[in-house]
PDB file of C-alpha atoms in Angstrom:
ATOM      1  CA  UNK A  13       0.024  -0.001   0.007  1.00  0.00           C
ATOM      2  CA  UNK A  14       1.522   3.224  -1.188  1.00  0.00           C
ATOM      3  CA  UNK A  15      -0.565   5.447   1.089  1.00  0.00           C
ATOM      4  CA  UNK A  16      -2.122   7.264  -1.897  1.00  0.00           C
ATOM      5  CA  UNK A  17      -5.867   6.748  -2.194  1.00  0.00           C
ATOM      6  CA  UNK A  18      -7.800   7.106  -5.372  1.00  0.00           C
ATOM      7  CA  UNK A  19     -11.512   6.933  -5.788  1.00  0.00           C
ATOM      8  CA  UNK A  20     -13.466   5.553  -7.448  1.00  0.00           C
ATOM      9  CA  UNK A  21     -11.509   2.522  -8.711  1.00  0.00           C
ATOM     10  CA  UNK A  22     -13.761   2.093 -11.737  1.00  0.00           C
ATOM     11  CA  UNK A  23     -16.015   4.501 -13.499  1.00  0.00           C
ATOM     12  CA  UNK A  24     -18.169   3.911 -16.491  1.00  0.00           C
ATOM     13  CA  UNK A  25     -19.859   6.819 -18.121  1.00  0.00           C
ATOM     14  CA  UNK A  26     -21.390   8.029 -21.346  1.00  0.00           C
ATOM     15  CA  UNK A  27     -19.867  10.386 -23.848  1.00  0.00           C
ATOM     16  CA  UNK A  28     -20.531  14.033 -23.126  1.00  0.00           C
ATOM     17  CA  UNK A  29     -20.692  13.462 -19.368  1.00  0.00           C
ATOM     18  CA  UNK A  30     -18.529  14.929 -16.660  1.00  0.00           C
ATOM     19  CA  UNK A  31     -16.776  12.993 -13.950  1.00  0.00           C
ATOM     20  CA  UNK A  32     -14.587  13.767 -10.992  1.00  0.00           C
ATOM     21  CA  UNK A  33     -11.698  11.650  -9.859  1.00  0.00           C
ATOM     22  CA  UNK A  34     -10.406  12.000  -6.338  1.00  0.00           C
ATOM     23  CA  UNK A  35      -6.924  11.564  -4.804  1.00  0.00           C
ATOM     24  CA  UNK A  36      -5.763  11.684  -1.278  1.00  0.00           C
ATOM     25  CA  UNK A  37      -1.967  11.969  -1.074  1.00  0.00           C
ATOM     26  CA  UNK A  38       0.281  10.153   1.396  1.00  0.00           C
ATOM     27  CA  UNK A  39       0.400  11.790   4.854  1.00  0.00           C
ATOM     28  CA  UNK A  40       2.888  14.573   4.720  1.00  0.00           C
ATOM     29  CA  UNK A  41       3.228  14.740   0.901  1.00  0.00           C
ATOM     30  CA  UNK A  42       2.477  18.253  -0.417  1.00  0.00           C
ATOM     31  CA  UNK A  43       2.862  17.523  -4.099  1.00  0.00           C
ATOM     32  CA  UNK A  44       0.235  15.727  -6.220  1.00  0.00           C
ATOM     33  CA  UNK A  45       0.611  14.616  -9.775  1.00  0.00           C
ATOM     34  CA  UNK A  46      -1.973  13.354 -12.237  1.00  0.00           C
ATOM     35  CA  UNK A  47      -1.166  11.021 -15.053  1.00  0.00           C
ATOM     36  CA  UNK A  48      -3.174   9.467 -17.830  1.00  0.00           C
ATOM     37  CA  UNK A  49      -2.314   5.976 -19.034  1.00  0.00           C
ATOM     38  CA  UNK A  50      -4.132   4.657 -22.156  1.00  0.00           C
ATOM     39  CA  UNK A  51      -3.939   0.976 -23.251  1.00  0.00           C
ATOM     40  CA  UNK A  52      -0.324  -0.014 -23.831  1.00  0.00           C
ATOM     41  CA  UNK A  53       0.838   3.574 -23.443  1.00  0.00           C
ATOM     42  CA  UNK A  54       3.125   5.294 -21.039  1.00  0.00           C
ATOM     43  CA  UNK A  55       2.233   7.634 -18.264  1.00  0.00           C
ATOM     44  CA  UNK A  56       1.315  10.899 -19.786  1.00  0.00           C
ATOM     45  CA  UNK A  57       1.750  13.745 -17.399  1.00  0.00           C
ATOM     46  CA  UNK A  58      -1.312  15.945 -16.938  1.00  0.00           C
ATOM     47  CA  UNK A  59      -0.803  18.352 -14.141  1.00  0.00           C
ATOM     48  CA  UNK A  60       0.987  18.915 -10.879  1.00  0.00           C
ATOM     49  CA  UNK A  61       0.022  20.751  -7.686  1.00  0.00           C
ATOM     50  CA  UNK A  62       2.109  21.687  -4.626  1.00  0.00           C
ATOM     51  CA  UNK A  63       0.529  22.847  -1.459  1.00  0.00           C
ATOM     52  CA  UNK A  64      -2.626  24.002  -3.156  1.00  0.00           C
ATOM     53  CA  UNK A  65      -1.000  25.731  -6.143  1.00  0.00           C
ATOM     54  CA  UNK A  66      -0.586  24.565  -9.728  1.00  0.00           C
ATOM     55  CA  UNK A  67       3.087  23.778 -10.239  1.00  0.00           C
ATOM     56  CA  UNK A  68       3.414  22.404 -13.711  1.00  0.00           C
ATOM     57  CA  UNK A  69       1.078  21.536 -16.614  1.00  0.00           C
ATOM     58  CA  UNK A  70       1.498  18.827 -19.205  1.00  0.00           C
ATOM     59  CA  UNK A  71      -0.599  18.047 -22.288  1.00  0.00           C
ATOM     60  CA  UNK A  72      -3.827  18.421 -20.341  1.00  0.00           C
ATOM     61  CA  UNK A  73      -6.926  19.020 -22.476  1.00  0.00           C
ATOM     62  CA  UNK A  74      -8.950  22.111 -21.914  1.00  0.00           C
ATOM     63  CA  UNK A  75     -11.918  19.906 -21.038  1.00  0.00           C
ATOM     64  CA  UNK A  76      -9.801  18.639 -18.063  1.00  0.00           C
ATOM     65  CA  UNK A  77      -9.216  20.549 -14.906  1.00  0.00           C
ATOM     66  CA  UNK A  78      -7.846  19.899 -11.519  1.00  0.00           C
ATOM     67  CA  UNK A  79      -7.385  21.475  -8.142  1.00  0.00           C
ATOM     68  CA  UNK A  80      -5.724  20.686  -4.842  1.00  0.00           C
ATOM     69  CA  UNK A  81      -7.705  21.589  -1.701  1.00  0.00           C
ATOM     70  CA  UNK A  82      -6.399  23.024   1.677  1.00  0.00           C
ATOM     71  CA  UNK A  83      -6.476  19.450   3.148  1.00  0.00           C
ATOM     72  CA  UNK A  84      -4.084  18.467   0.214  1.00  0.00           C
ATOM     73  CA  UNK A  85      -6.525  16.092  -1.488  1.00  0.00           C
ATOM     74  CA  UNK A  86      -6.889  16.699  -5.223  1.00  0.00           C
ATOM     75  CA  UNK A  87      -9.614  16.203  -7.762  1.00  0.00           C
ATOM     76  CA  UNK A  88      -9.327  15.896 -11.481  1.00  0.00           C
ATOM     77  CA  UNK A  89     -12.374  16.945 -13.386  1.00  0.00           C
ATOM     78  CA  UNK A  90     -13.029  15.519 -16.844  1.00  0.00           C
ATOM     79  CA  UNK A  91     -15.812  17.069 -18.821  1.00  0.00           C
ATOM     80  CA  UNK A  92     -17.485  16.569 -22.301  1.00  0.00           C
ATOM     81  CA  UNK A  93     -16.049  13.066 -22.265  1.00  0.00           C
ATOM     82  CA  UNK A  94     -15.115  11.394 -25.391  1.00  0.00           C
ATOM     83  CA  UNK A  95     -14.447   7.685 -26.157  1.00  0.00           C
ATOM     84  CA  UNK A  96     -10.731   8.508 -26.341  1.00  0.00           C
ATOM     85  CA  UNK A  97     -10.696   9.551 -22.759  1.00  0.00           C
ATOM     86  CA  UNK A  98     -11.089   5.975 -21.674  1.00  0.00           C
ATOM     87  CA  UNK A  99      -7.866   5.331 -19.784  1.00  0.00           C
ATOM     88  CA  UNK A 100      -6.359   4.669 -16.398  1.00  0.00           C
ATOM     89  CA  UNK A 101      -5.823   7.811 -14.387  1.00  0.00           C
ATOM     90  CA  UNK A 102      -3.180   7.768 -11.749  1.00  0.00           C
ATOM     91  CA  UNK A 103      -2.528  10.124  -8.978  1.00  0.00           C
ATOM     92  CA  UNK A 104       0.985  10.229  -7.372  1.00  0.00           C
ATOM     93  CA  UNK A 105       2.315  12.250  -4.513  1.00  0.00           C
ATOM     94  CA  UNK A 106       5.793  13.198  -3.214  1.00  0.00           C
ATOM     95  CA  UNK A 107       7.103  15.163  -0.328  1.00  0.00           C
ATOM     96  CA  UNK A 108       9.005  17.629  -2.304  1.00  0.00           C
ATOM     97  CA  UNK A 109       8.252  18.649  -5.866  1.00  0.00           C
ATOM     98  CA  UNK A 110      11.825  19.461  -6.559  1.00  0.00           C
ATOM     99  CA  UNK A 111      13.061  16.059  -5.452  1.00  0.00           C
ATOM    100  CA  UNK A 112      14.014  13.565  -8.108  1.00  0.00           C
ATOM    101  CA  UNK A 113      13.256  10.674  -5.849  1.00  0.00           C
ATOM    102  CA  UNK A 114      10.325   8.636  -5.052  1.00  0.00           C
ATOM    103  CA  UNK A 115       6.790   9.398  -6.081  1.00  0.00           C
ATOM    104  CA  UNK A 116       4.112   7.157  -4.684  1.00  0.00           C
ATOM    105  CA  UNK A 117       1.215   6.136  -6.965  1.00  0.00           C
ATOM    106  CA  UNK A 118      -2.331   5.308  -6.140  1.00  0.00           C
ATOM    107  CA  UNK A 119      -4.045   2.260  -7.614  1.00  0.00           C
ATOM    108  CA  UNK A 120      -5.582   4.359 -10.285  1.00  0.00           C
ATOM    109  CA  UNK A 121      -9.159   5.000 -11.517  1.00  0.00           C
ATOM    110  CA  UNK A 122     -10.093   3.117 -14.625  1.00  0.00           C
ATOM    111  CA  UNK A 123     -12.379   5.302 -16.636  1.00  0.00           C
ATOM    112  CA  UNK A 124     -14.510   3.787 -19.450  1.00  0.00           C
ATOM    113  CA  UNK A 125     -16.386   6.118 -21.670  1.00  0.00           C
ATOM    114  CA  UNK A 126     -19.171   4.442 -23.668  1.00  0.00           C
TER     115      UNK A 126
ATOM    116  CA  UNK B  30      10.663  20.125 -22.305  1.00  0.00           C
ATOM    117  CA  UNK B  31      11.640  16.615 -21.370  1.00  0.00           C
ATOM    118  CA  UNK B  32      11.590  13.413 -23.420  1.00  0.00           C
ATOM    119  CA  UNK B  33      12.794   9.911 -22.884  1.00  0.00           C
ATOM    120  CA  UNK B  34      13.471   6.974 -25.196  1.00  0.00           C
ATOM    121  CA  UNK B  35      13.534   3.331 -24.111  1.00  0.00           C
ATOM    122  CA  UNK B  36      12.910   0.105 -25.996  1.00  0.00           C
ATOM    123  CA  UNK B  37       9.343  -0.973 -26.154  1.00  0.00           C
ATOM    124  CA  UNK B  38       9.779  -4.737 -25.525  1.00  0.00           C
ATOM    125  CA  UNK B  39      12.484  -6.970 -24.103  1.00  0.00           C
ATOM    126  CA  UNK B  40      12.379 -10.775 -23.639  1.00  0.00           C
ATOM    127  CA  UNK B  41      14.773 -12.581 -21.412  1.00  0.00           C
ATOM    128  CA  UNK B  42      15.136 -16.051 -19.908  1.00  0.00           C
ATOM    129  CA  UNK B  43      14.510 -16.884 -16.289  1.00  0.00           C
ATOM    130  CA  UNK B  44      17.731 -16.604 -14.360  1.00  0.00           C
ATOM    131  CA  UNK B  45      19.451 -14.408 -16.906  1.00  0.00           C
ATOM    132  CA  UNK B  46      20.447 -10.786 -16.753  1.00  0.00           C
ATOM    133  CA  UNK B  47      18.645  -8.048 -18.684  1.00  0.00           C
ATOM    134  CA  UNK B  48      19.540  -4.371 -19.278  1.00  0.00           C
ATOM    135  CA  UNK B  49      16.889  -1.699 -20.167  1.00  0.00           C
ATOM    136  CA  UNK B  50      18.294   1.419 -21.635  1.00  0.00           C
ATOM    137  CA  UNK B  51      17.018   4.882 -21.442  1.00  0.00           C
ATOM    138  CA  UNK B  52      18.053   8.005 -23.108  1.00  0.00           C
ATOM    139  CA  UNK B  53      16.635  11.405 -22.100  1.00  0.00           C
ATOM    140  CA  UNK B  54      16.546  15.026 -23.107  1.00  0.00           C
ATOM    141  CA  UNK B  55      15.761  17.627 -20.547  1.00  0.00           C
ATOM    142  CA  UNK B  56      16.482  21.173 -19.839  1.00  0.00           C
ATOM    143  CA  UNK B  57      18.443  20.845 -16.645  1.00  0.00           C
ATOM    144  CA  UNK B  58      18.542  17.637 -14.801  1.00  0.00           C
ATOM    145  CA  UNK B  59      17.549  16.486 -11.396  1.00  0.00           C
ATOM    146  CA  UNK B  60      17.849  12.769 -11.657  1.00  0.00           C
ATOM    147  CA  UNK B  61      16.699   9.596 -13.382  1.00  0.00           C
ATOM    148  CA  UNK B  62      14.280   7.257 -11.722  1.00  0.00           C
ATOM    149  CA  UNK B  63      12.969   3.793 -12.555  1.00  0.00           C
ATOM    150  CA  UNK B  64       9.578   2.427 -11.889  1.00  0.00           C
ATOM    151  CA  UNK B  65       7.979  -0.985 -12.300  1.00  0.00           C
ATOM    152  CA  UNK B  66       4.375  -1.593 -13.228  1.00  0.00           C
ATOM    153  CA  UNK B  67       2.673  -4.953 -13.408  1.00  0.00           C
ATOM    154  CA  UNK B  68      -0.362  -5.365 -15.577  1.00  0.00           C
ATOM    155  CA  UNK B  69      -3.290  -3.564 -14.013  1.00  0.00           C
ATOM    156  CA  UNK B  70      -1.187  -2.270 -11.162  1.00  0.00           C
ATOM    157  CA  UNK B  71       0.255   1.015 -10.096  1.00  0.00           C
ATOM    158  CA  UNK B  72       3.786   2.054 -10.845  1.00  0.00           C
ATOM    159  CA  UNK B  73       6.151   1.448  -7.965  1.00  0.00           C
ATOM    160  CA  UNK B  74       9.491   3.093  -7.390  1.00  0.00           C
ATOM    161  CA  UNK B  75      12.649   0.964  -7.984  1.00  0.00           C
ATOM    162  CA  UNK B  76      15.580   3.323  -8.034  1.00  0.00           C
ATOM    163  CA  UNK B  77      17.028   6.761  -8.508  1.00  0.00           C
ATOM    164  CA  UNK B  78      20.321   8.119  -9.792  1.00  0.00           C
ATOM    165  CA  UNK B  79      21.337  11.801  -9.287  1.00  0.00           C
ATOM    166  CA  UNK B  80      24.986  11.267  -9.927  1.00  0.00           C
ATOM    167  CA  UNK B  81      26.937   9.297 -12.438  1.00  0.00           C
ATOM    168  CA  UNK B  82      27.560   5.666 -11.566  1.00  0.00           C
ATOM    169  CA  UNK B  83      25.831   2.499 -10.509  1.00  0.00           C
ATOM    170  CA  UNK B  84      23.314   2.166  -7.662  1.00  0.00           C
ATOM    171  CA  UNK B  85      22.560  -1.385  -6.453  1.00  0.00           C
ATOM    172  CA  UNK B  86      19.388  -2.523  -4.744  1.00  0.00           C
ATOM    173  CA  UNK B  87      19.310  -6.252  -4.428  1.00  0.00           C
ATOM    174  CA  UNK B  88      18.841  -7.891  -7.846  1.00  0.00           C
ATOM    175  CA  UNK B  89      18.295  -4.476  -9.457  1.00  0.00           C
ATOM    176  CA  UNK B  90      20.841  -1.946 -10.320  1.00  0.00           C
ATOM    177  CA  UNK B  91      20.624   1.369 -12.112  1.00  0.00           C
ATOM    178  CA  UNK B  92      23.321   3.359 -13.896  1.00  0.00           C
ATOM    179  CA  UNK B  93      23.576   6.911 -14.984  1.00  0.00           C
ATOM    180  CA  UNK B  94      25.879   8.887 -17.266  1.00  0.00           C
ATOM    181  CA  UNK B  95      24.877  12.491 -17.196  1.00  0.00           C
ATOM    182  CA  UNK B  96      27.423  13.469 -19.992  1.00  0.00           C
ATOM    183  CA  UNK B  97      25.713  10.946 -22.281  1.00  0.00           C
ATOM    184  CA  UNK B  98      22.185  11.652 -21.068  1.00  0.00           C
ATOM    185  CA  UNK B  99      21.793   7.911 -20.687  1.00  0.00           C
ATOM    186  CA  UNK B 100      20.882   5.411 -17.978  1.00  0.00           C
ATOM    187  CA  UNK B 101      20.020   1.785 -17.684  1.00  0.00           C
ATOM    188  CA  UNK B 102      18.234  -0.576 -15.394  1.00  0.00           C
ATOM    189  CA  UNK B 103      19.952  -4.009 -14.846  1.00  0.00           C
ATOM    190  CA  UNK B 104      17.889  -6.845 -13.570  1.00  0.00           C
ATOM    191  CA  UNK B 105      19.868  -9.878 -12.437  1.00  0.00           C
ATOM    192  CA  UNK B 106      18.725 -13.412 -11.696  1.00  0.00           C
ATOM    193  CA  UNK B 107      15.505 -12.830 -13.524  1.00  0.00           C
ATOM    194  CA  UNK B 108      12.354 -14.307 -12.064  1.00  0.00           C
ATOM    195  CA  UNK B 109       8.995 -14.835 -13.691  1.00  0.00           C
ATOM    196  CA  UNK B 110       7.568 -12.203 -11.396  1.00  0.00           C
ATOM    197  CA  UNK B 111       9.828  -9.632 -12.929  1.00  0.00           C
ATOM    198  CA  UNK B 112       7.658  -9.760 -16.052  1.00  0.00           C
ATOM    199  CA  UNK B 113       6.242  -6.173 -16.060  1.00  0.00           C
ATOM    200  CA  UNK B 114       6.659  -2.800 -17.689  1.00  0.00           C
ATOM    201  CA  UNK B 115       9.619  -0.631 -16.611  1.00  0.00           C
ATOM    202  CA  UNK B 116       9.568   3.073 -16.977  1.00  0.00           C
ATOM    203  CA  UNK B 117      12.333   5.565 -16.684  1.00  0.00           C
ATOM    204  CA  UNK B 118      11.458   8.990 -15.488  1.00  0.00           C
ATOM    205  CA  UNK B 119      13.284  12.261 -15.239  1.00  0.00           C
ATOM    206  CA  UNK B 120      12.763  15.573 -13.712  1.00  0.00           C
ATOM    207  CA  UNK B 121      14.386  18.803 -14.976  1.00  0.00           C
ATOM    208  CA  UNK B 122      16.173  21.128 -12.645  1.00  0.00           C
ATOM    209  CA  UNK B 123      14.014  24.197 -12.826  1.00  0.00           C
ATOM    210  CA  UNK B 124      11.452  24.792 -10.247  1.00  0.00           C
ATOM    211  CA  UNK B 125       8.356  23.835 -12.115  1.00  0.00           C
ATOM    212  CA  UNK B 126       9.282  20.822 -14.040  1.00  0.00           C
ATOM    213  CA  UNK B 127       7.295  17.665 -13.481  1.00  0.00           C
ATOM    214  CA  UNK B 128       8.286  14.062 -13.256  1.00  0.00           C
ATOM    215  CA  UNK B 129       8.099  12.922 -16.903  1.00  0.00           C
ATOM    216  CA  UNK B 130       8.033   9.214 -17.820  1.00  0.00           C
ATOM    217  CA  UNK B 131       9.193   7.310 -20.828  1.00  0.00           C
ATOM    218  CA  UNK B 132       6.736   5.098 -22.715  1.00  0.00           C
ATOM    219  CA  UNK B 133       7.911   2.050 -20.873  1.00  0.00           C
ATOM    220  CA  UNK B 134       9.704  -1.276 -21.720  1.00  0.00           C
ATOM    221  CA  UNK B 135       7.594  -4.374 -21.448  1.00  0.00           C
ATOM    222  CA  UNK B 136       9.846  -7.118 -20.117  1.00  0.00           C
ATOM    223  CA  UNK B 137       8.712 -10.745 -20.672  1.00  0.00           C
ATOM    224  CA  UNK B 138      10.615 -13.386 -18.641  1.00  0.00           C
ATOM    225  CA  UNK B 139      10.340 -16.779 -20.172  1.00  0.00           C
ATOM    226  CA  UNK B 140      11.246 -20.189 -18.814  1.00  0.00           C
TER     227      UNK B 140
END
């Protein structure tokens, strides 16, 4: 158990809908990252937050948004969903965003858009 | 920006040694990490190199050459359970650079 909690584990929704994925980082970790992993693909970096503020942005679609709350949990909002958004969405956390060392991953949310 | 290249697939025999290479491009450099991911699972941290040389952790070792922007993961005494995807990841040195992953190398260990 990495200490990072993601909910829900599975999500099935229709095209055009909006969903919210939730992540609770490890206790003490201030930095949260979101990644998208499509079938047989690598981990595509979406966005990073540190202590409530956006720190870095990857190739995140405009239909996607995220935030980190004062209690450090984070939510990833996906709207106007398309079939191609079906993927595993991982949240990871680390103590220090400038550290090159370990990031701890949650078990992911498997999103299926039908 | 940051980018990484690693082979997409590697097959090796149980008990053998396998090396997974990774080359990277990044503006600034903060270190090269390796992660393992089994099918359907979450990536888990294996090793990290900030300085040139070899880091050993049990059956796994990781090497870094900063001048060549190159690193590798060495897995010894391969076991069937080592069949997984292995990702190298790099973080740039400026304040707002994220941890970026390569596309991963799928290792198949065969009997």
